[in-house]
Amino acid sequence: MNRERLLETLWKIEVKNKTAVELYQEISAACMNEILSEKQKIPARRAYYFSVEYLMGRMFFNNLLALGILDEAREIFARKGFDLNTFEDVEDAALGNGGLGRLAACYLDSAANEGYPLYGFGIRYKYGLFRQKFIHGEQVEEADDWLRTWGDPWSVRRENEKIEVGFSDMVVTAVPYDMPIYGNSVNILRLFQAEGSPEAEKISEYLYPADDTEDGKLLRIRQEYFFSAAAVGQLVRKYVKNNGKNFGHFPDFHVFQLNDTHAVFAVAEFLRLLTKEYHLTLPRAVEIAKKTFNYTNHTILPEALECWDVTLVEKILPEIAHILTRLHIFAKREWRTCGYQKEEIAEMSIVCGGKFSMANVAVYISGHVNGVAKIHTKILKERLFAAAYRHAPEKFLNVTNGVTQRRWLLLCNEELARFYDRNLGHGWRENFPMIEKIDCDDPEILEAFAKIKETKKRQLASYIEKREGVKLLENAIYIAQVKRLHEYKRQLMTALAILRIYFDLKAGRLPDFTPTVFIFGAKAAGSYKRAKEIILFLNKIAELIASDGEVNGKLQVVFVQNYDVSYAEKIVAGSDVSLQVSTAGFEASGTGNMKLMLSGAVTVGTMDGANIEIVEAAGRENNYIFGATVEEIGELCGIYDPVSFATRNPRIKEVTDTLTDGTFEDADGKLKDLAASLFEETYNRADHYYVLYDLLPLVDALLKVNGEYQNRVLFTRKQLKNATHSAFFSSDRAIKTYAEKIWGI
Ligand SMILES: *Cc1c(COP(=O)(O)O)cnc(C)c1O
């Protein structure tokens, strides 16, 4: 990369009479030119990441930062009278739903930065995750036509590298769009767009189309097979062209990482190609696959572990169904020979109950299976994949997730980055764990950090005011719970805790209460009714409190619309407290918790996912841990009765009553359904996620924060301890672990 040449090109860009979009295109194109001209020696052995989601966020600032020209570019255009911050209006590339997709993006960033050859494969959706609006407190979804206004100057269409993907009823053309990921190496995220017919185009139209109908399920299967087959097809053909048909060396050059089960059809396609087109025996093909594939599990929620009806797969992909069925028989024979118990074989079976278990395919074929936080990996070993673990413990390992400090610190909290520069020099930018050297007991350092937090809070407040039209309380604690809306993440529990505090404030029971703002951000999946009801409930609580003169100077709730990566950048930097309150055992890792930690938020959380490692790193005394542990939840199972539990606790009953007693208008029974989820058996047991069980401990933790916040030195020290002990949660560390322990690159 020729930095001088690039800056010179930028200098020559004329701004007069150009629209922001034109300038965006032109500046981006100049940078892309420079990136694409980079000549590099690419190692022969490469890792490939298969993911149905990539939540890249806005590329502009990130890429300029990676190129090392962000500050200069800002200045160059400022002198020309154009503010680069105009591009904060550029839409996010939101080709993902949440943590899983953002993790993929962070890993690409870290791999490029660490100089590892990691290439991503995915789908170039026409519409990203929907755009969210609230109307009368309810979520309304709009199509996210992300390419419409600003286009996509950060990727290149590779017309001559397209490949056909066959279904029994149609052939689809997969056209690659390559997005370079710039760092110490230049890697590629290759997203395939489906073309050829209107039917074909549907495949890359929407992320996670509803799958409650047969057509919906078929479309999902098509999507998953489409990009997996396109990727595997290209790599196998290229290998044959360069190395001939001796596939014995394929694993020397390729290592595949399956980001959850969405790309497990890649396994089937690989076996199909090797056996059908290149005439290897199945045992030989399996042997090669076993040296090539690896699998990361991201969830133990049964409803999220994909199983596809054999008959559905047969309908559009008969050869794939056939090879998976053969694999099922082959694996069973292998297990029997090795002396597995009958029950173990049933548990690990590839076909169960007329369905293909994609997780079982992945576990069987993968050389390594990893969980994403210590406790999650432990649960995989002890519960989800216990049989497989007993027979091949060496296959299982943990790689705790991470986030890239380039986006989640350098880009979103420049002030904090410069604070590290001042106190440590620039070395920490290359050697992140150095930040631990900051002296958290030095009063001047503490004061400087506190000032930065104040600045970031003001910036956040003004951003929220601009976007939502809501003015946040000043001199208040900012507490954020930002993540997908899901019952296990327990936004409902926070809602009830806020009501508890509200009632106590009104009754004068909290005389020393520090003003507090609760900031929520979350999208609910389109078909997830109960999640939408929780959004509505929180918006109603926000309204109730805002219109109550007795408390509205002390307590505030704001639910921001369209939470996405760019919104997250503001919220994580400007929050004092991070809420991570999932039912213990349910949150595989969480990465939002890490982003907030990087900017020094303290965690109010349960002992779940990466929270456990966060408090290990930053000190339990510097965070606010509450609630039932995994073991306690296990013991409660079958004994816990939320109805009698609430009846015995008037402080709980008073707040749950608001769901049904007319406190809130509820003509269509949406809040009633939330009450039902707590007290009645619906699609889950009553209070399946132990919301009421952990409710009062959460209130206590929040009140403890509230009191301690008033001691500025003590609280700032806790925050700084978190910030300076966050280096472990860098995705650079995670990607190094993958590279060394799994990929061998
Ligand atoms: C990091 C991130 C997530 C994941 O958050 P969790 O708290 O780990 O669930 C989801 N959405 C966006 C936009 C993110 O940036």
Short mmCIF file of N, CA, C and O and ligand atoms in Angstrom, two decimals, residues 55 97-100 102 403 408 482-484 488-489 563-566 568 580 587 589-593 595, ligand 1:
data_model
loop_
_atom_site.label_atom_id
_atom_site.label_comp_id
_atom_site.label_asym_id
_atom_site.label_seq_id
_atom_site.Cartn_x
_atom_site.Cartn_y
_atom_site.Cartn_z
N LEU A 55 -21.94 -9.47 10.02
CA LEU A 55 -22.47 -8.18 10.45
C LEU A 55 -21.32 -7.18 10.42
O LEU A 55 -20.71 -6.89 11.44
N ASN A 97 -27.50 -10.98 11.96
CA ASN A 97 -28.60 -10.83 12.89
C ASN A 97 -28.10 -10.33 14.24
O ASN A 97 -28.68 -9.47 14.87
N GLY A 98 -26.96 -10.87 14.69
CA GLY A 98 -26.48 -10.50 16.01
C GLY A 98 -25.07 -10.98 16.23
O GLY A 98 -24.22 -10.90 15.34
N GLY A 99 -24.85 -11.51 17.43
CA GLY A 99 -23.50 -11.86 17.87
C GLY A 99 -22.73 -12.76 16.91
O GLY A 99 -21.55 -12.53 16.66
N LEU A 100 -23.42 -13.77 16.38
CA LEU A 100 -22.74 -14.72 15.49
C LEU A 100 -22.16 -14.04 14.24
O LEU A 100 -21.03 -14.30 13.83
N ARG A 102 -21.58 -10.75 13.93
CA ARG A 102 -20.58 -9.75 14.30
C ARG A 102 -19.26 -10.45 14.65
O ARG A 102 -18.19 -9.94 14.36
N VAL A 403 -13.63 -9.63 20.49
CA VAL A 403 -14.09 -8.53 19.62
C VAL A 403 -12.86 -7.73 19.18
O VAL A 403 -11.86 -7.69 19.90
N TRP A 408 -13.94 -1.56 18.16
CA TRP A 408 -14.64 -1.39 19.45
C TRP A 408 -13.85 -0.58 20.47
O TRP A 408 -14.21 -0.49 21.62
N VAL A 482 -28.14 -4.05 25.45
CA VAL A 482 -28.26 -4.00 23.99
C VAL A 482 -27.83 -5.34 23.41
O VAL A 482 -26.71 -5.78 23.58
N LYS A 483 -28.75 -5.99 22.72
CA LYS A 483 -28.53 -7.34 22.20
C LYS A 483 -29.84 -7.80 21.56
O LYS A 483 -30.87 -7.16 21.78
N ARG A 484 -29.83 -8.89 20.81
CA ARG A 484 -31.08 -9.37 20.24
C ARG A 484 -32.12 -9.54 21.35
O ARG A 484 -31.77 -9.80 22.49
N TYR A 488 -34.35 -15.73 26.70
CA TYR A 488 -33.26 -16.16 27.58
C TYR A 488 -32.33 -15.01 27.97
O TYR A 488 -31.65 -15.06 28.99
N LYS A 489 -32.33 -13.94 27.17
CA LYS A 489 -31.50 -12.79 27.52
C LYS A 489 -32.16 -11.93 28.60
O LYS A 489 -31.57 -11.02 29.15
N TYR A 563 -31.35 -0.89 16.46
CA TYR A 563 -30.04 -1.19 17.01
C TYR A 563 -29.21 -1.96 15.98
O TYR A 563 -29.64 -2.98 15.47
N ASP A 564 -28.05 -1.43 15.69
CA ASP A 564 -27.16 -2.10 14.73
C ASP A 564 -25.72 -1.81 15.15
O ASP A 564 -25.48 -1.22 16.21
N VAL A 565 -24.76 -2.20 14.33
CA VAL A 565 -23.35 -2.05 14.71
C VAL A 565 -23.02 -0.58 14.97
O VAL A 565 -22.35 -0.25 15.95
N SER A 566 -23.50 0.29 14.10
CA SER A 566 -23.16 1.70 14.27
C SER A 566 -23.76 2.28 15.55
O SER A 566 -23.11 3.09 16.23
N ALA A 568 -24.38 0.46 18.15
CA ALA A 568 -23.63 -0.20 19.21
C ALA A 568 -22.34 0.56 19.51
O ALA A 568 -21.94 0.71 20.66
N GLN A 580 -25.90 -7.95 31.51
CA GLN A 580 -25.72 -9.25 30.86
C GLN A 580 -26.37 -10.28 31.76
O GLN A 580 -25.70 -10.93 32.55
N GLU A 587 -26.49 -18.34 27.62
CA GLU A 587 -25.73 -17.45 26.73
C GLU A 587 -24.38 -18.12 26.46
O GLU A 587 -23.56 -18.25 27.37
N SER A 589 -21.65 -17.23 24.92
CA SER A 589 -20.54 -16.38 25.32
C SER A 589 -21.03 -14.96 25.58
O SER A 589 -20.95 -14.43 26.68
N GLY A 590 -21.61 -14.38 24.52
CA GLY A 590 -21.88 -12.95 24.54
C GLY A 590 -20.62 -12.26 24.05
O GLY A 590 -19.49 -12.68 24.34
N THR A 591 -20.80 -11.23 23.25
CA THR A 591 -19.67 -10.40 22.85
C THR A 591 -19.99 -8.94 23.14
O THR A 591 -19.08 -8.13 23.28
N GLY A 592 -21.28 -8.63 23.27
CA GLY A 592 -21.66 -7.28 23.66
C GLY A 592 -21.03 -6.95 25.01
O GLY A 592 -20.53 -5.84 25.23
N ASN A 593 -21.04 -7.93 25.91
CA ASN A 593 -20.42 -7.74 27.22
C ASN A 593 -18.95 -7.30 27.09
O ASN A 593 -18.47 -6.45 27.83
N LYS A 595 -17.53 -5.75 24.41
CA LYS A 595 -17.42 -4.41 23.83
C LYS A 595 -17.61 -3.35 24.91
O LYS A 595 -16.89 -2.36 24.96
C1 LIG B 1 -22.03 -7.29 19.42
C2 LIG B 1 -23.35 -7.21 18.82
C3 LIG B 1 -24.32 -8.16 19.13
C4 LIG B 1 -24.09 -9.26 20.13
O1 LIG B 1 -24.47 -8.83 21.41
P1 LIG B 1 -24.65 -9.84 22.63
O2 LIG B 1 -24.83 -8.97 23.80
O3 LIG B 1 -23.39 -10.64 22.71
O4 LIG B 1 -25.81 -10.69 22.34
C5 LIG B 1 -25.58 -8.03 18.55
N1 LIG B 1 -25.85 -7.04 17.70
C6 LIG B 1 -24.95 -6.10 17.38
C7 LIG B 1 -25.33 -5.01 16.46
C8 LIG B 1 -23.66 -6.15 17.92
O5 LIG B 1 -22.76 -5.22 17.58
#
